[in-house]
PDB file of C-alpha atoms in Angstrom:
ATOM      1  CA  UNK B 290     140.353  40.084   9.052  1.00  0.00           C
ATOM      2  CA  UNK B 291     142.665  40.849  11.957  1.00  0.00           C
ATOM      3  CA  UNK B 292     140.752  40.800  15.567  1.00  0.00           C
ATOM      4  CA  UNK B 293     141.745  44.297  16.885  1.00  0.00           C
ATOM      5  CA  UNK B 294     139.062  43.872  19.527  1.00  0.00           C
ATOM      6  CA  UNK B 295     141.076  45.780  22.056  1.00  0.00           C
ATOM      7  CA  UNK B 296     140.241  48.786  20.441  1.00  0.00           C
ATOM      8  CA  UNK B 297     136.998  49.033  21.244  1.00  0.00           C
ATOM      9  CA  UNK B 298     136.395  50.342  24.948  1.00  0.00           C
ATOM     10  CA  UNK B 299     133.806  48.071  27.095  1.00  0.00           C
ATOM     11  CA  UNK B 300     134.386  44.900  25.657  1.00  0.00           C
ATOM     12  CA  UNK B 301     136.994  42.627  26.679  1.00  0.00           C
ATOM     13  CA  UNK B 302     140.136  42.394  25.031  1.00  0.00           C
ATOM     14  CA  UNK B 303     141.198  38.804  23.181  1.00  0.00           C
ATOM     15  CA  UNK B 304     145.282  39.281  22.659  1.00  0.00           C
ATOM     16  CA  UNK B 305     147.092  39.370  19.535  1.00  0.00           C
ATOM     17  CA  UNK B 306     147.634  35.813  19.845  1.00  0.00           C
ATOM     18  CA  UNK B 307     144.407  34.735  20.086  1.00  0.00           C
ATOM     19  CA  UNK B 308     143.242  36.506  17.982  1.00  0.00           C
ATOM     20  CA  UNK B 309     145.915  35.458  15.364  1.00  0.00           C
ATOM     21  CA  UNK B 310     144.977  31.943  15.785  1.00  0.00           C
ATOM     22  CA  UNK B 311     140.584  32.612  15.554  1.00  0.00           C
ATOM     23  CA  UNK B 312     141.588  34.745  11.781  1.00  0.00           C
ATOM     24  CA  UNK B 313     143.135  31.461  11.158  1.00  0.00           C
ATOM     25  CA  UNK B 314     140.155  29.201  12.484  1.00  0.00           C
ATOM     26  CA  UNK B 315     137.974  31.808  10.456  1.00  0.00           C
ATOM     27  CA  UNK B 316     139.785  31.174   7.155  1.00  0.00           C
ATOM     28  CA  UNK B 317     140.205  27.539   7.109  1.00  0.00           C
ATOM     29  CA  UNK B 318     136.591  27.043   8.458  1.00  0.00           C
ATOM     30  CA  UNK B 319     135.420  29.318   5.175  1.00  0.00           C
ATOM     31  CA  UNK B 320     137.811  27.905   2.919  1.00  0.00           C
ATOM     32  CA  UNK B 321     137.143  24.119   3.526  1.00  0.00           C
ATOM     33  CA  UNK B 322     133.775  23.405   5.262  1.00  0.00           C
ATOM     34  CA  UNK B 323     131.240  25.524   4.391  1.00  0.00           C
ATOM     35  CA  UNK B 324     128.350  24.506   1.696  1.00  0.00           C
ATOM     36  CA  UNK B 325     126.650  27.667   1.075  1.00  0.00           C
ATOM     37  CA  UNK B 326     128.274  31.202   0.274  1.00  0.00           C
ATOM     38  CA  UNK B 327     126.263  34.577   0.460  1.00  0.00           C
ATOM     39  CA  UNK B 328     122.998  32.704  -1.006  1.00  0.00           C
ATOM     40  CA  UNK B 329     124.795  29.819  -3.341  1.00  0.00           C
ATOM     41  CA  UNK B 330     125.854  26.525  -3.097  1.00  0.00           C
ATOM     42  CA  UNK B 331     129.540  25.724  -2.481  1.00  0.00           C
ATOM     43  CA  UNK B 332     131.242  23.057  -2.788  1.00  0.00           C
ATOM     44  CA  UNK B 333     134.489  21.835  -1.589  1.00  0.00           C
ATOM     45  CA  UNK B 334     137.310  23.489  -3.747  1.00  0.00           C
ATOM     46  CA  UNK B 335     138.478  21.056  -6.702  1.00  0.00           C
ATOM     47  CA  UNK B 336     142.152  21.930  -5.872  1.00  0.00           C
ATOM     48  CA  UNK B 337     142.387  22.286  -1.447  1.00  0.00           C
ATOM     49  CA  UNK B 338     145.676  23.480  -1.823  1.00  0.00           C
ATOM     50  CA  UNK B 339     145.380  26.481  -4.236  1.00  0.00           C
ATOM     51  CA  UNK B 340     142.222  27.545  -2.678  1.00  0.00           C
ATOM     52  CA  UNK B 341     144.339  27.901   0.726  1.00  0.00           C
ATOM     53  CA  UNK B 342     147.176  29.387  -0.789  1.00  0.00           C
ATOM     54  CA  UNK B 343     145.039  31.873  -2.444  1.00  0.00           C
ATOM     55  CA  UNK B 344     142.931  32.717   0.782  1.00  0.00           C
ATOM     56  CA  UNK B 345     146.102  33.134   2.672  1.00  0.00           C
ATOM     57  CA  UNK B 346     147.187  35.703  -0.335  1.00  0.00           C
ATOM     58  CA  UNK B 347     143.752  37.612   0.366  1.00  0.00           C
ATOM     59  CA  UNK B 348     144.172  37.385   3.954  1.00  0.00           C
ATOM     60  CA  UNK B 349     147.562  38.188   4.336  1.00  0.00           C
ATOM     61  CA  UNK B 350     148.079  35.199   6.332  1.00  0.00           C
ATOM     62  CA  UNK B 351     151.766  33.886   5.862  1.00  0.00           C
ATOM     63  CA  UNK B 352     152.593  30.036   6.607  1.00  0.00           C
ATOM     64  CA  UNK B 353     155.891  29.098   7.956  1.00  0.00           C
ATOM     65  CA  UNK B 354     156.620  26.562   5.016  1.00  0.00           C
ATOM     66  CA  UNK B 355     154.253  25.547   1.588  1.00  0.00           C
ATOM     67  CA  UNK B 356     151.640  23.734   2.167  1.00  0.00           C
ATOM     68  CA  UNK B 357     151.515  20.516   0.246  1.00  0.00           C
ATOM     69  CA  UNK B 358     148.087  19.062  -0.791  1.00  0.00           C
ATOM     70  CA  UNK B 359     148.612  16.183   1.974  1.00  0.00           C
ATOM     71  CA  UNK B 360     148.155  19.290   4.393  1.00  0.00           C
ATOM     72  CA  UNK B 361     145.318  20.921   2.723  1.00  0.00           C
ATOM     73  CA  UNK B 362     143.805  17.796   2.697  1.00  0.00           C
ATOM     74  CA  UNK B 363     143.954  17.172   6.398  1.00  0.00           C
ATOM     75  CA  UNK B 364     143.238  20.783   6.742  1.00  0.00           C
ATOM     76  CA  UNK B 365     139.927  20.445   5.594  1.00  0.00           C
ATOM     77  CA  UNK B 366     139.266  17.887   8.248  1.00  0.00           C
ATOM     78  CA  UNK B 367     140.558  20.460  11.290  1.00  0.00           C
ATOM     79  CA  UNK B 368     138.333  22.988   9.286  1.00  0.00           C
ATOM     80  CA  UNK B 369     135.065  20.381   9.915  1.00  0.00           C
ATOM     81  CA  UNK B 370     136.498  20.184  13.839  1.00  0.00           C
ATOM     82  CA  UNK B 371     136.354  23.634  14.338  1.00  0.00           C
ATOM     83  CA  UNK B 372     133.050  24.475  12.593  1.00  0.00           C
ATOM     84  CA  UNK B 373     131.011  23.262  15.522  1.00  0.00           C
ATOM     85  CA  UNK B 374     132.701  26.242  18.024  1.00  0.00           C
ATOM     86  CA  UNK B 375     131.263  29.078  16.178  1.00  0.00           C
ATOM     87  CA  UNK B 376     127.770  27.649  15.819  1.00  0.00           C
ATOM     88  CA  UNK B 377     126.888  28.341  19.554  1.00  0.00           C
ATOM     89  CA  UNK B 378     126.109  24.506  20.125  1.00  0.00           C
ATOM     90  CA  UNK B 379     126.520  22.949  23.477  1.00  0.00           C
ATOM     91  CA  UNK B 380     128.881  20.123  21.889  1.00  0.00           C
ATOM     92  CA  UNK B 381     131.246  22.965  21.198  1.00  0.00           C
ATOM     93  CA  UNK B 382     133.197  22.654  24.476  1.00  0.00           C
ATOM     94  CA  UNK B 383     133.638  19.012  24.260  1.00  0.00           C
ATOM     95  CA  UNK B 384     134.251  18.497  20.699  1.00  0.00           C
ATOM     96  CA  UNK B 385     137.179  21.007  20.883  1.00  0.00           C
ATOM     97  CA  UNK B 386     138.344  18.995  23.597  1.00  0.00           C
ATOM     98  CA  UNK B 387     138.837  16.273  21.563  1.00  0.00           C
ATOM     99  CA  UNK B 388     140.341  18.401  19.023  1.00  0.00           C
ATOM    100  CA  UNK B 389     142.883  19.733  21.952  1.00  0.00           C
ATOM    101  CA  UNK B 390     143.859  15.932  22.693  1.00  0.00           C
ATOM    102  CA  UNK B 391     143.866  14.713  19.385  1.00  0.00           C
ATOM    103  CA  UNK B 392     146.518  17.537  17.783  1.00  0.00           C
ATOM    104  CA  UNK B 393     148.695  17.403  21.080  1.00  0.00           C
ATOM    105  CA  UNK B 394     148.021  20.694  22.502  1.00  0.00           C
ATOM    106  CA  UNK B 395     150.397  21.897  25.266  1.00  0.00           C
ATOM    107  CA  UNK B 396     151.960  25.336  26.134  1.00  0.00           C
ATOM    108  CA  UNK B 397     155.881  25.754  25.802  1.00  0.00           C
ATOM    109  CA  UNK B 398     158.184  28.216  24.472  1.00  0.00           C
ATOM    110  CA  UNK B 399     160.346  27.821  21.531  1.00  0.00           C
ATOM    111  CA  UNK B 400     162.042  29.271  19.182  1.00  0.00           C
ATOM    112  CA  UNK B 401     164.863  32.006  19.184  1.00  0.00           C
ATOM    113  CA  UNK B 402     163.605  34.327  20.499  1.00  0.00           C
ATOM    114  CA  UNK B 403     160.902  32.152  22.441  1.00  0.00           C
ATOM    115  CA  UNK B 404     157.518  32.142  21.058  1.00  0.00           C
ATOM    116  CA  UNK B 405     154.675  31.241  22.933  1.00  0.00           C
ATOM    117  CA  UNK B 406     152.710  27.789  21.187  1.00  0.00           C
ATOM    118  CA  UNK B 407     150.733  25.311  21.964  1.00  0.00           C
ATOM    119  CA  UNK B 408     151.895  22.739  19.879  1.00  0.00           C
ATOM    120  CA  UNK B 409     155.070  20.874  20.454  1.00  0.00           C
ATOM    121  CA  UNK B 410     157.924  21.824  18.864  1.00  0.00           C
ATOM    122  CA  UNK B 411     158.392  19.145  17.201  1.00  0.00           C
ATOM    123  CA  UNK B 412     154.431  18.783  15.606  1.00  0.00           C
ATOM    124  CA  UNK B 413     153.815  18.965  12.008  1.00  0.00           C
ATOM    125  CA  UNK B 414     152.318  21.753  10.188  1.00  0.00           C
ATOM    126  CA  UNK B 415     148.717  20.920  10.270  1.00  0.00           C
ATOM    127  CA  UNK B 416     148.792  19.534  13.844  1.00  0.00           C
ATOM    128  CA  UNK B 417     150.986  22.628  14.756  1.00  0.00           C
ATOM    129  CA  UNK B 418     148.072  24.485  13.184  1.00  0.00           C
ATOM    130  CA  UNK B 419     145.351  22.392  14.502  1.00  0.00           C
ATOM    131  CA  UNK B 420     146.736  22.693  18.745  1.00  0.00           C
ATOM    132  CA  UNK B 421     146.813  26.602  18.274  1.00  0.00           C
ATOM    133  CA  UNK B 422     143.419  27.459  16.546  1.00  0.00           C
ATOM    134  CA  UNK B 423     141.494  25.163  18.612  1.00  0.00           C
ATOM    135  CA  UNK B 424     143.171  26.502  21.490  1.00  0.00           C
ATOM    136  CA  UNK B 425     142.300  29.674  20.548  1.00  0.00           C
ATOM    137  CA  UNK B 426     138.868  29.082  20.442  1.00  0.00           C
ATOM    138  CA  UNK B 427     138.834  27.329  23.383  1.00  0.00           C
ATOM    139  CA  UNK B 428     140.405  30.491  25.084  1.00  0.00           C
ATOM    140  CA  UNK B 429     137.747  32.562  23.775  1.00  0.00           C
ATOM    141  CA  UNK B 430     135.219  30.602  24.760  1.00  0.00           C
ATOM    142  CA  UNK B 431     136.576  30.046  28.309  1.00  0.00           C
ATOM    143  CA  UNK B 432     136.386  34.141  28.619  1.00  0.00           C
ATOM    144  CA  UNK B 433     132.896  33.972  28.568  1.00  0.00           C
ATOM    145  CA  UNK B 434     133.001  35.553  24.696  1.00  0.00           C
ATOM    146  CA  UNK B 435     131.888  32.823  22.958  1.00  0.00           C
ATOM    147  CA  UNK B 436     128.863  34.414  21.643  1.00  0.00           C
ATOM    148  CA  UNK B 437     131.293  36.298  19.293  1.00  0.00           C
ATOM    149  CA  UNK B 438     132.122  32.761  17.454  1.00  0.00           C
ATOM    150  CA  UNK B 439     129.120  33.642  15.139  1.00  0.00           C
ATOM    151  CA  UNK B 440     127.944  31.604  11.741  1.00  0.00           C
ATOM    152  CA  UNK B 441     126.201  34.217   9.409  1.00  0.00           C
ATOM    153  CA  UNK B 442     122.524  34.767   9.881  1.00  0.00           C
ATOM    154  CA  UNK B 443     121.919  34.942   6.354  1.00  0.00           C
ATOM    155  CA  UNK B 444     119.143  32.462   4.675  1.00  0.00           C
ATOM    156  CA  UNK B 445     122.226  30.277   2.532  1.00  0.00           C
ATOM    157  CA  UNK B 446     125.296  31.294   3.695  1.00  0.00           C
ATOM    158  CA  UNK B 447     127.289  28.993   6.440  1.00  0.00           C
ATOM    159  CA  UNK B 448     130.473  31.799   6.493  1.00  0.00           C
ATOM    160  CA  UNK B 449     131.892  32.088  10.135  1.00  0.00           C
ATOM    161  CA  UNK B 450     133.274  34.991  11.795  1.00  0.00           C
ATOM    162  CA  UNK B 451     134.398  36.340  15.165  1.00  0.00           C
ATOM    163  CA  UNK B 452     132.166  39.258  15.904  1.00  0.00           C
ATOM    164  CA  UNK B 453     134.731  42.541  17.010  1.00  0.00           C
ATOM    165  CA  UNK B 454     131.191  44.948  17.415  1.00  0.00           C
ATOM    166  CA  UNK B 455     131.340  46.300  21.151  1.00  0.00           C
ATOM    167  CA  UNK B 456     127.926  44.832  22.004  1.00  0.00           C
ATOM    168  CA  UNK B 457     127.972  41.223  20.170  1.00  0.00           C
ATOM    169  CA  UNK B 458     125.067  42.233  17.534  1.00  0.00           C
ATOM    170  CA  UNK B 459     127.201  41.000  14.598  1.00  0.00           C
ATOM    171  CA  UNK B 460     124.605  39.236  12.453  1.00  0.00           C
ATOM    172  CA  UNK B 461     125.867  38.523   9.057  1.00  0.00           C
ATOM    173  CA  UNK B 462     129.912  37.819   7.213  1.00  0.00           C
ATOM    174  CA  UNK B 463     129.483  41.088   5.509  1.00  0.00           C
ATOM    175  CA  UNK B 464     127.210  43.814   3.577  1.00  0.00           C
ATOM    176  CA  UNK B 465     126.066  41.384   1.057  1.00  0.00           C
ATOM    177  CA  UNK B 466     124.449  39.057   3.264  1.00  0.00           C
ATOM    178  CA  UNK B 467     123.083  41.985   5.372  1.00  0.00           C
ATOM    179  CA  UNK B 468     121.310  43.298   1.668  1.00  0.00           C
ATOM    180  CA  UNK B 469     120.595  40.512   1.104  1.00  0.00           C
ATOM    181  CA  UNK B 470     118.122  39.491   4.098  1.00  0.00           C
ATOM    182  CA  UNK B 471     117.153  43.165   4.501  1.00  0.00           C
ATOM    183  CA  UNK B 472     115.684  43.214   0.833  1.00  0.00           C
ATOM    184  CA  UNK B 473     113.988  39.859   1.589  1.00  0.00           C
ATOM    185  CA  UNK B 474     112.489  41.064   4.370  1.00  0.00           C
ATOM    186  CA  UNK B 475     111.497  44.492   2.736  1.00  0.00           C
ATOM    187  CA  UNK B 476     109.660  42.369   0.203  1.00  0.00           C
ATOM    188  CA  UNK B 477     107.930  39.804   2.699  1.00  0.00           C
ATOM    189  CA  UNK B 478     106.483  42.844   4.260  1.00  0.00           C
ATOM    190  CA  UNK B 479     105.609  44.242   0.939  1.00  0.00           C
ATOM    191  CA  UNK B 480     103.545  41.026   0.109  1.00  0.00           C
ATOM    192  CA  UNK B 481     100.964  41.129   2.939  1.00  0.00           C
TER     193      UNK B 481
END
């Protein structure tokens, strides 16, 4: 899930950073606010915590510190922030905005050596977390690659990705949502 985008000539590069952060955005947006999965129904997971914990397993995403449910819980709420950026609505710009004000985003350095953040140094985990993927997406947006903040095309599925493809033509999350709507359409055309 990492975005290597640099590696594909003509299209313009998002940096390791950024591109860190959008995974992130990806994952928790998946994990936590999303009703529909690859044609079912999904519901929020019974246990917030364990669901993260396992995603960031499957991801190999690797938090500074344990999350404690508290923090899943509140994570789930960023998650339902940051849905609205990949669904190519006009709100997007000002609702991460308020995310950006509301989590405390600002640049510094910190750390030995310094890392670049844009959360205080001093913010909690899911703030911390909050400041640097809706940065992130704000970043991307601001580059004039927005359109790669996709939601998949599928008929039932609400899955999010950032689309790496050198032209933006990214429709679907993956093969099974691609099979799926191809073999729908293969048998609408099959009906008339």
């Amino acid at each position: 899930m990492t975005t290597d985008v640099w590696r594909i000539t003509g299209q313009s590069q998002i940096d390791s950073y950024v591109g860190r952060w959008v995974d992130l955005a990806v994952l928790l947006v998946n994990e936590l606010a999303v009703t529909q999965v690859r044609g079912r129904p999904a519901g929020p997971p019974a246990d917030r915590r364990a669901a993260l914990d396992a995603a960031f397993v499957q991801h190999g995403w690797t938090p500074s510190r344990a999350l404690t449910g508290a923090d899943a819980d509140r994570l789930a709420g960023v998650a339902e922030e940051l849905r609205p950026a990949f669904t190519a609505s006009p709100a997007a710009p000002a609702v991460l905005n308020r995310a950006l004000l509301r989590h405390g985003a600002v640049p510094n350095l910190h750390g030995d050596p310094p890392v670049l953040a844009f959360h205080g140094p001093a913010a909690g985990l899911v703030d911390a977390w909050a400041a640097d993927t809706a940065t992130a997406l704000a970043m991307v947006i601001g580059v004039g690659q927005g359109v790669r903040l996709r939601t998949c095309e599928a008929a039932a599925c609400e899955l999010v990705f950032f689309d790496a493809t050198r032209n933006a033509s990214r429709r679907f999350c993956g093969l099974s949502c691609q099979n799926r709507a191809k073999a729908s359409a293969y048998r609408a055309r099959r009906r008339i």
